[in-house]
Amino acid sequence: MPEAFIYDHVRTPRGRGKPDGALHEVTALRLAETALRALKERNELDTRQVDDVILGCVDPVGEAGGDIARAAALVADYGTHVPGVQINRFCASGLDAVNFAAAQIMAGQHDMTVGGGVESMGRVGLGASGGAWPVDPAIAIKSWFMPQGVSADLIATKYGFSRDECDAYAVESQKRSAKSWADGLFRNSVVPVRDVNGITLLDTDEHMRPSTDMQSLAGLKASFVQMGQMGGFDAVAVDAHPDVEMVNHVHHAGNSSGIVDGAAAVLVGSKEAGARAGLKPRARIRAFANIGSDPALMLTGPVDVTKKVLARAGMTIADIDLFEVNEAFAAVVLRFCQAFGLNPSEVNVNGGAIAMGHPLGATGAMILGTVLDELERTGKERALVTLCIGAGMGTATIIERV
């Protein structure tokens, strides 16, 4: 079976997903174009060699709707011959786009593919695409539907994570992210977003709050108490997990992922395609996997899928040098560390979504790129990237530096 190699990756900075955010005037199409164009130009890529563009987008409606991957490839001047497809596996969409690209290569049907993702959460609101899951009793009751924040609090309660532990993790995420930017660790991978006049709108992740400390977080009220208690979702949580007597609400805006805008693109190809393009591979994709997990806990998928992908690769947790676990909520990462006996200092060493934000459709491709850069910087060999997913799923990918 042909191997799939990563030749390069880029991402935009993450802008605050609010009307006063630096990227609010930029459409999802333009964000995706920025990443695709940068990938093409810095590699002097002959796009006649590109067989497909696959982009994750979680709310593909309105100006982000249709097939945004095809539209972005055209706007980025990849040529009319380059097709595109948009995919949605909620928060793992960007990583799955890269995995789908790798699968095309491994199957021998494509030679070079771009995978990535985009989300303009400030312009196309979270949940704008709707869906049956929250509103149709046929699935909502069967899956113990509850808002993700309540599920995160259920995880914290069930596995014993206190408010202080979640806040301490959030403070560390802010410190690591700020240090990574100060040390220039993202310099070679983040491309600025410019307006139509070429003026830079944003070149640094905007959501970070480096001054965050335990005292400032202590002043924030738990975000999901009202919907849990008044909305009845705490009762749903206890019904699904009767070993939990009551839900302890510990998550808030400061220890949950930020709502942001951004895009990312990863160039994947066979060894032969890279050689034809004059490119040197940076990593090989060793294995990837998806799994369904408990839909009530919802966000423990990274634990389940990590076990699956390690078995598929014939590895153990000790074979992995670096871990990227998307920081959807602090308890998600704490549970992952607890399940595998990892120290939180070994996971997300450059910070994560609590500090820098989580542009849903793009995050998976972004953190894959982050950990690849860290493998190269430290000379380490293997990394595992994983994300929790709405409705109870997990996606994971193992890469190996070359």
PDB file of C-alpha atoms in Angstrom, residues 166-311:
ATOM      1  CA  CYS A 166      -9.836  22.658  35.464  1.00  0.00           C
ATOM      2  CA  ASP A 167      -8.879  26.290  36.087  1.00  0.00           C
ATOM      3  CA  ALA A 168      -5.242  25.365  36.704  1.00  0.00           C
ATOM      4  CA  TYR A 169      -5.136  23.545  33.392  1.00  0.00           C
ATOM      5  CA  ALA A 170      -6.634  26.591  31.657  1.00  0.00           C
ATOM      6  CA  VAL A 171      -4.016  28.896  33.171  1.00  0.00           C
ATOM      7  CA  GLU A 172      -1.287  26.588  31.901  1.00  0.00           C
ATOM      8  CA  SER A 173      -2.793  26.597  28.403  1.00  0.00           C
ATOM      9  CA  GLN A 174      -2.644  30.387  28.373  1.00  0.00           C
ATOM     10  CA  LYS A 175       0.969  30.406  29.570  1.00  0.00           C
ATOM     11  CA  ARG A 176       2.103  27.814  27.036  1.00  0.00           C
ATOM     12  CA  SER A 177       0.357  29.566  24.143  1.00  0.00           C
ATOM     13  CA  ALA A 178       1.822  32.948  25.025  1.00  0.00           C
ATOM     14  CA  LYS A 179       5.314  31.466  25.387  1.00  0.00           C
ATOM     15  CA  SER A 180       5.030  29.637  22.064  1.00  0.00           C
ATOM     16  CA  TRP A 181       4.189  32.893  20.304  1.00  0.00           C
ATOM     17  CA  ALA A 182       6.898  34.813  22.167  1.00  0.00           C
ATOM     18  CA  ASP A 183       9.460  32.170  21.220  1.00  0.00           C
ATOM     19  CA  GLY A 184       8.425  32.309  17.560  1.00  0.00           C
ATOM     20  CA  LEU A 185       7.308  28.683  17.401  1.00  0.00           C
ATOM     21  CA  PHE A 186       4.371  29.466  15.097  1.00  0.00           C
ATOM     22  CA  ARG A 187       6.265  31.888  12.860  1.00  0.00           C
ATOM     23  CA  ASN A 188       6.815  29.501   9.956  1.00  0.00           C
ATOM     24  CA  SER A 189       3.307  28.082   9.899  1.00  0.00           C
ATOM     25  CA  VAL A 190       0.944  31.003  10.467  1.00  0.00           C
ATOM     26  CA  VAL A 191       0.204  33.171   7.441  1.00  0.00           C
ATOM     27  CA  PRO A 192      -1.319  36.626   7.953  1.00  0.00           C
ATOM     28  CA  VAL A 193      -4.806  37.468   6.787  1.00  0.00           C
ATOM     29  CA  ARG A 194      -4.935  40.609   4.656  1.00  0.00           C
ATOM     30  CA  ASP A 195      -7.751  42.732   3.277  1.00  0.00           C
ATOM     31  CA  VAL A 196      -8.359  43.512  -0.399  1.00  0.00           C
ATOM     32  CA  ASN A 197      -5.759  46.292  -0.226  1.00  0.00           C
ATOM     33  CA  GLY A 198      -3.063  43.995   1.126  1.00  0.00           C
ATOM     34  CA  ILE A 199      -3.204  45.495   4.614  1.00  0.00           C
ATOM     35  CA  THR A 200      -2.652  42.943   7.358  1.00  0.00           C
ATOM     36  CA  LEU A 201      -5.747  42.393   9.461  1.00  0.00           C
ATOM     37  CA  LEU A 202      -4.281  39.787  11.804  1.00  0.00           C
ATOM     38  CA  ASP A 203      -1.028  37.893  12.103  1.00  0.00           C
ATOM     39  CA  THR A 204      -1.262  36.525  15.676  1.00  0.00           C
ATOM     40  CA  ASP A 205      -3.857  34.457  17.512  1.00  0.00           C
ATOM     41  CA  GLU A 206      -6.208  37.060  18.938  1.00  0.00           C
ATOM     42  CA  HIS A 207      -8.089  35.111  21.588  1.00  0.00           C
ATOM     43  CA  MET A 208      -5.190  34.617  24.019  1.00  0.00           C
ATOM     44  CA  ARG A 209      -5.278  36.156  27.494  1.00  0.00           C
ATOM     45  CA  PRO A 210      -1.732  35.709  28.833  1.00  0.00           C
ATOM     46  CA  SER A 211      -2.515  37.508  32.099  1.00  0.00           C
ATOM     47  CA  THR A 212      -5.057  34.858  33.092  1.00  0.00           C
ATOM     48  CA  ASP A 213      -4.495  33.489  36.595  1.00  0.00           C
ATOM     49  CA  MET A 214      -6.384  31.447  39.147  1.00  0.00           C
ATOM     50  CA  GLN A 215      -7.759  34.552  40.802  1.00  0.00           C
ATOM     51  CA  SER A 216      -9.255  35.970  37.605  1.00  0.00           C
ATOM     52  CA  LEU A 217     -10.805  32.624  36.691  1.00  0.00           C
ATOM     53  CA  ALA A 218     -12.255  32.225  40.163  1.00  0.00           C
ATOM     54  CA  GLY A 219     -14.404  35.269  39.494  1.00  0.00           C
ATOM     55  CA  LEU A 220     -16.196  33.601  36.562  1.00  0.00           C
ATOM     56  CA  LYS A 221     -19.490  31.868  37.130  1.00  0.00           C
ATOM     57  CA  ALA A 222     -19.951  28.316  35.863  1.00  0.00           C
ATOM     58  CA  SER A 223     -21.560  28.644  32.426  1.00  0.00           C
ATOM     59  CA  PHE A 224     -23.837  25.621  32.322  1.00  0.00           C
ATOM     60  CA  VAL A 225     -25.647  25.682  35.665  1.00  0.00           C
ATOM     61  CA  GLN A 226     -28.852  27.207  34.351  1.00  0.00           C
ATOM     62  CA  MET A 227     -29.231  24.949  31.330  1.00  0.00           C
ATOM     63  CA  GLY A 228     -28.299  21.967  33.464  1.00  0.00           C
ATOM     64  CA  GLN A 229     -30.666  22.675  36.338  1.00  0.00           C
ATOM     65  CA  MET A 230     -33.420  24.815  34.830  1.00  0.00           C
ATOM     66  CA  GLY A 231     -33.211  23.192  31.400  1.00  0.00           C
ATOM     67  CA  GLY A 232     -33.396  19.704  32.826  1.00  0.00           C
ATOM     68  CA  PHE A 233     -30.164  18.452  31.323  1.00  0.00           C
ATOM     69  CA  ASP A 234     -28.639  17.563  34.700  1.00  0.00           C
ATOM     70  CA  ALA A 235     -31.474  15.056  35.077  1.00  0.00           C
ATOM     71  CA  VAL A 236     -30.625  13.637  31.654  1.00  0.00           C
ATOM     72  CA  ALA A 237     -26.980  13.306  32.710  1.00  0.00           C
ATOM     73  CA  VAL A 238     -27.854  11.478  35.912  1.00  0.00           C
ATOM     74  CA  ASP A 239     -30.310   9.229  34.061  1.00  0.00           C
ATOM     75  CA  ALA A 240     -27.547   8.256  31.630  1.00  0.00           C
ATOM     76  CA  HIS A 241     -24.990   7.791  34.415  1.00  0.00           C
ATOM     77  CA  PRO A 242     -26.836   6.910  37.625  1.00  0.00           C
ATOM     78  CA  ASP A 243     -23.538   6.489  39.488  1.00  0.00           C
ATOM     79  CA  VAL A 244     -23.435  10.300  39.473  1.00  0.00           C
ATOM     80  CA  GLU A 245     -25.789  11.722  42.102  1.00  0.00           C
ATOM     81  CA  MET A 246     -25.625  15.295  40.840  1.00  0.00           C
ATOM     82  CA  VAL A 247     -23.590  17.245  38.298  1.00  0.00           C
ATOM     83  CA  ASN A 248     -20.877  19.542  39.623  1.00  0.00           C
ATOM     84  CA  HIS A 249     -20.679  22.436  37.175  1.00  0.00           C
ATOM     85  CA  VAL A 250     -17.047  23.512  36.805  1.00  0.00           C
ATOM     86  CA  HIS A 251     -16.673  24.839  33.253  1.00  0.00           C
ATOM     87  CA  HIS A 252     -16.925  28.436  32.155  1.00  0.00           C
ATOM     88  CA  ALA A 253     -15.582  30.688  29.409  1.00  0.00           C
ATOM     89  CA  GLY A 254     -12.101  30.670  30.917  1.00  0.00           C
ATOM     90  CA  ASN A 255     -11.542  26.911  30.929  1.00  0.00           C
ATOM     91  CA  SER A 256     -13.427  26.103  27.721  1.00  0.00           C
ATOM     92  CA  SER A 257     -12.316  26.567  24.111  1.00  0.00           C
ATOM     93  CA  GLY A 258     -12.681  29.992  22.537  1.00  0.00           C
ATOM     94  CA  ILE A 259     -15.033  30.825  19.661  1.00  0.00           C
ATOM     95  CA  VAL A 260     -12.800  32.001  16.811  1.00  0.00           C
ATOM     96  CA  ASP A 261     -12.384  32.285  13.032  1.00  0.00           C
ATOM     97  CA  GLY A 262      -9.640  30.575  11.039  1.00  0.00           C
ATOM     98  CA  ALA A 263      -8.505  28.152   8.345  1.00  0.00           C
ATOM     99  CA  ALA A 264      -5.768  25.594   7.752  1.00  0.00           C
ATOM    100  CA  ALA A 265      -4.402  23.510   4.888  1.00  0.00           C
ATOM    101  CA  VAL A 266      -2.125  20.445   4.810  1.00  0.00           C
ATOM    102  CA  LEU A 267      -0.410  19.099   1.694  1.00  0.00           C
ATOM    103  CA  VAL A 268      -0.444  15.299   1.546  1.00  0.00           C
ATOM    104  CA  GLY A 269       1.000  13.135  -1.188  1.00  0.00           C
ATOM    105  CA  SER A 270       2.757   9.970  -2.197  1.00  0.00           C
ATOM    106  CA  LYS A 271       6.531   9.698  -2.210  1.00  0.00           C
ATOM    107  CA  GLU A 272       6.594   9.801  -5.998  1.00  0.00           C
ATOM    108  CA  ALA A 273       4.330  12.853  -6.220  1.00  0.00           C
ATOM    109  CA  GLY A 274       6.509  14.735  -3.781  1.00  0.00           C
ATOM    110  CA  ALA A 275       9.611  13.905  -5.767  1.00  0.00           C
ATOM    111  CA  ARG A 276       7.968  15.171  -8.973  1.00  0.00           C
ATOM    112  CA  ALA A 277       7.102  18.410  -7.206  1.00  0.00           C
ATOM    113  CA  GLY A 278      10.596  18.778  -5.792  1.00  0.00           C
ATOM    114  CA  LEU A 279       9.310  18.591  -2.225  1.00  0.00           C
ATOM    115  CA  LYS A 280      10.800  16.908   0.820  1.00  0.00           C
ATOM    116  CA  PRO A 281       8.412  14.973   3.070  1.00  0.00           C
ATOM    117  CA  ARG A 282       8.177  16.179   6.642  1.00  0.00           C
ATOM    118  CA  ALA A 283       6.194  13.317   8.156  1.00  0.00           C
ATOM    119  CA  ARG A 284       4.380  10.126   7.237  1.00  0.00           C
ATOM    120  CA  ILE A 285       0.887   9.330   8.403  1.00  0.00           C
ATOM    121  CA  ARG A 286       1.205   6.029  10.241  1.00  0.00           C
ATOM    122  CA  ALA A 287      -2.411   5.386  11.181  1.00  0.00           C
ATOM    123  CA  PHE A 288      -5.755   7.038  11.753  1.00  0.00           C
ATOM    124  CA  ALA A 289      -9.073   5.932  13.213  1.00  0.00           C
ATOM    125  CA  ASN A 290     -12.583   7.037  14.089  1.00  0.00           C
ATOM    126  CA  ILE A 291     -14.872   5.667  16.751  1.00  0.00           C
ATOM    127  CA  GLY A 292     -18.262   6.185  18.341  1.00  0.00           C
ATOM    128  CA  SER A 293     -18.289   6.783  22.097  1.00  0.00           C
ATOM    129  CA  ASP A 294     -20.818   7.287  24.895  1.00  0.00           C
ATOM    130  CA  PRO A 295     -23.141  10.020  23.537  1.00  0.00           C
ATOM    131  CA  ALA A 296     -24.044  11.253  27.027  1.00  0.00           C
ATOM    132  CA  LEU A 297     -20.452  11.715  28.155  1.00  0.00           C
ATOM    133  CA  MET A 298     -19.971  12.733  24.518  1.00  0.00           C
ATOM    134  CA  LEU A 299     -16.440  14.132  24.868  1.00  0.00           C
ATOM    135  CA  THR A 300     -14.490  11.055  26.018  1.00  0.00           C
ATOM    136  CA  GLY A 301     -13.987   9.870  22.437  1.00  0.00           C
ATOM    137  CA  PRO A 302     -10.256  10.725  22.471  1.00  0.00           C
ATOM    138  CA  VAL A 303      -9.670   7.975  25.039  1.00  0.00           C
ATOM    139  CA  ASP A 304     -11.564   5.337  23.064  1.00  0.00           C
ATOM    140  CA  VAL A 305     -10.143   6.242  19.658  1.00  0.00           C
ATOM    141  CA  THR A 306      -6.574   6.427  20.982  1.00  0.00           C
ATOM    142  CA  LYS A 307      -6.826   2.820  22.101  1.00  0.00           C
ATOM    143  CA  LYS A 308      -8.137   1.900  18.657  1.00  0.00           C
ATOM    144  CA  VAL A 309      -5.510   3.769  16.633  1.00  0.00           C
ATOM    145  CA  LEU A 310      -2.642   2.479  18.796  1.00  0.00           C
ATOM    146  CA  ALA A 311      -3.824  -1.089  18.248  1.00  0.00           C
TER     147      ALA A 311
END
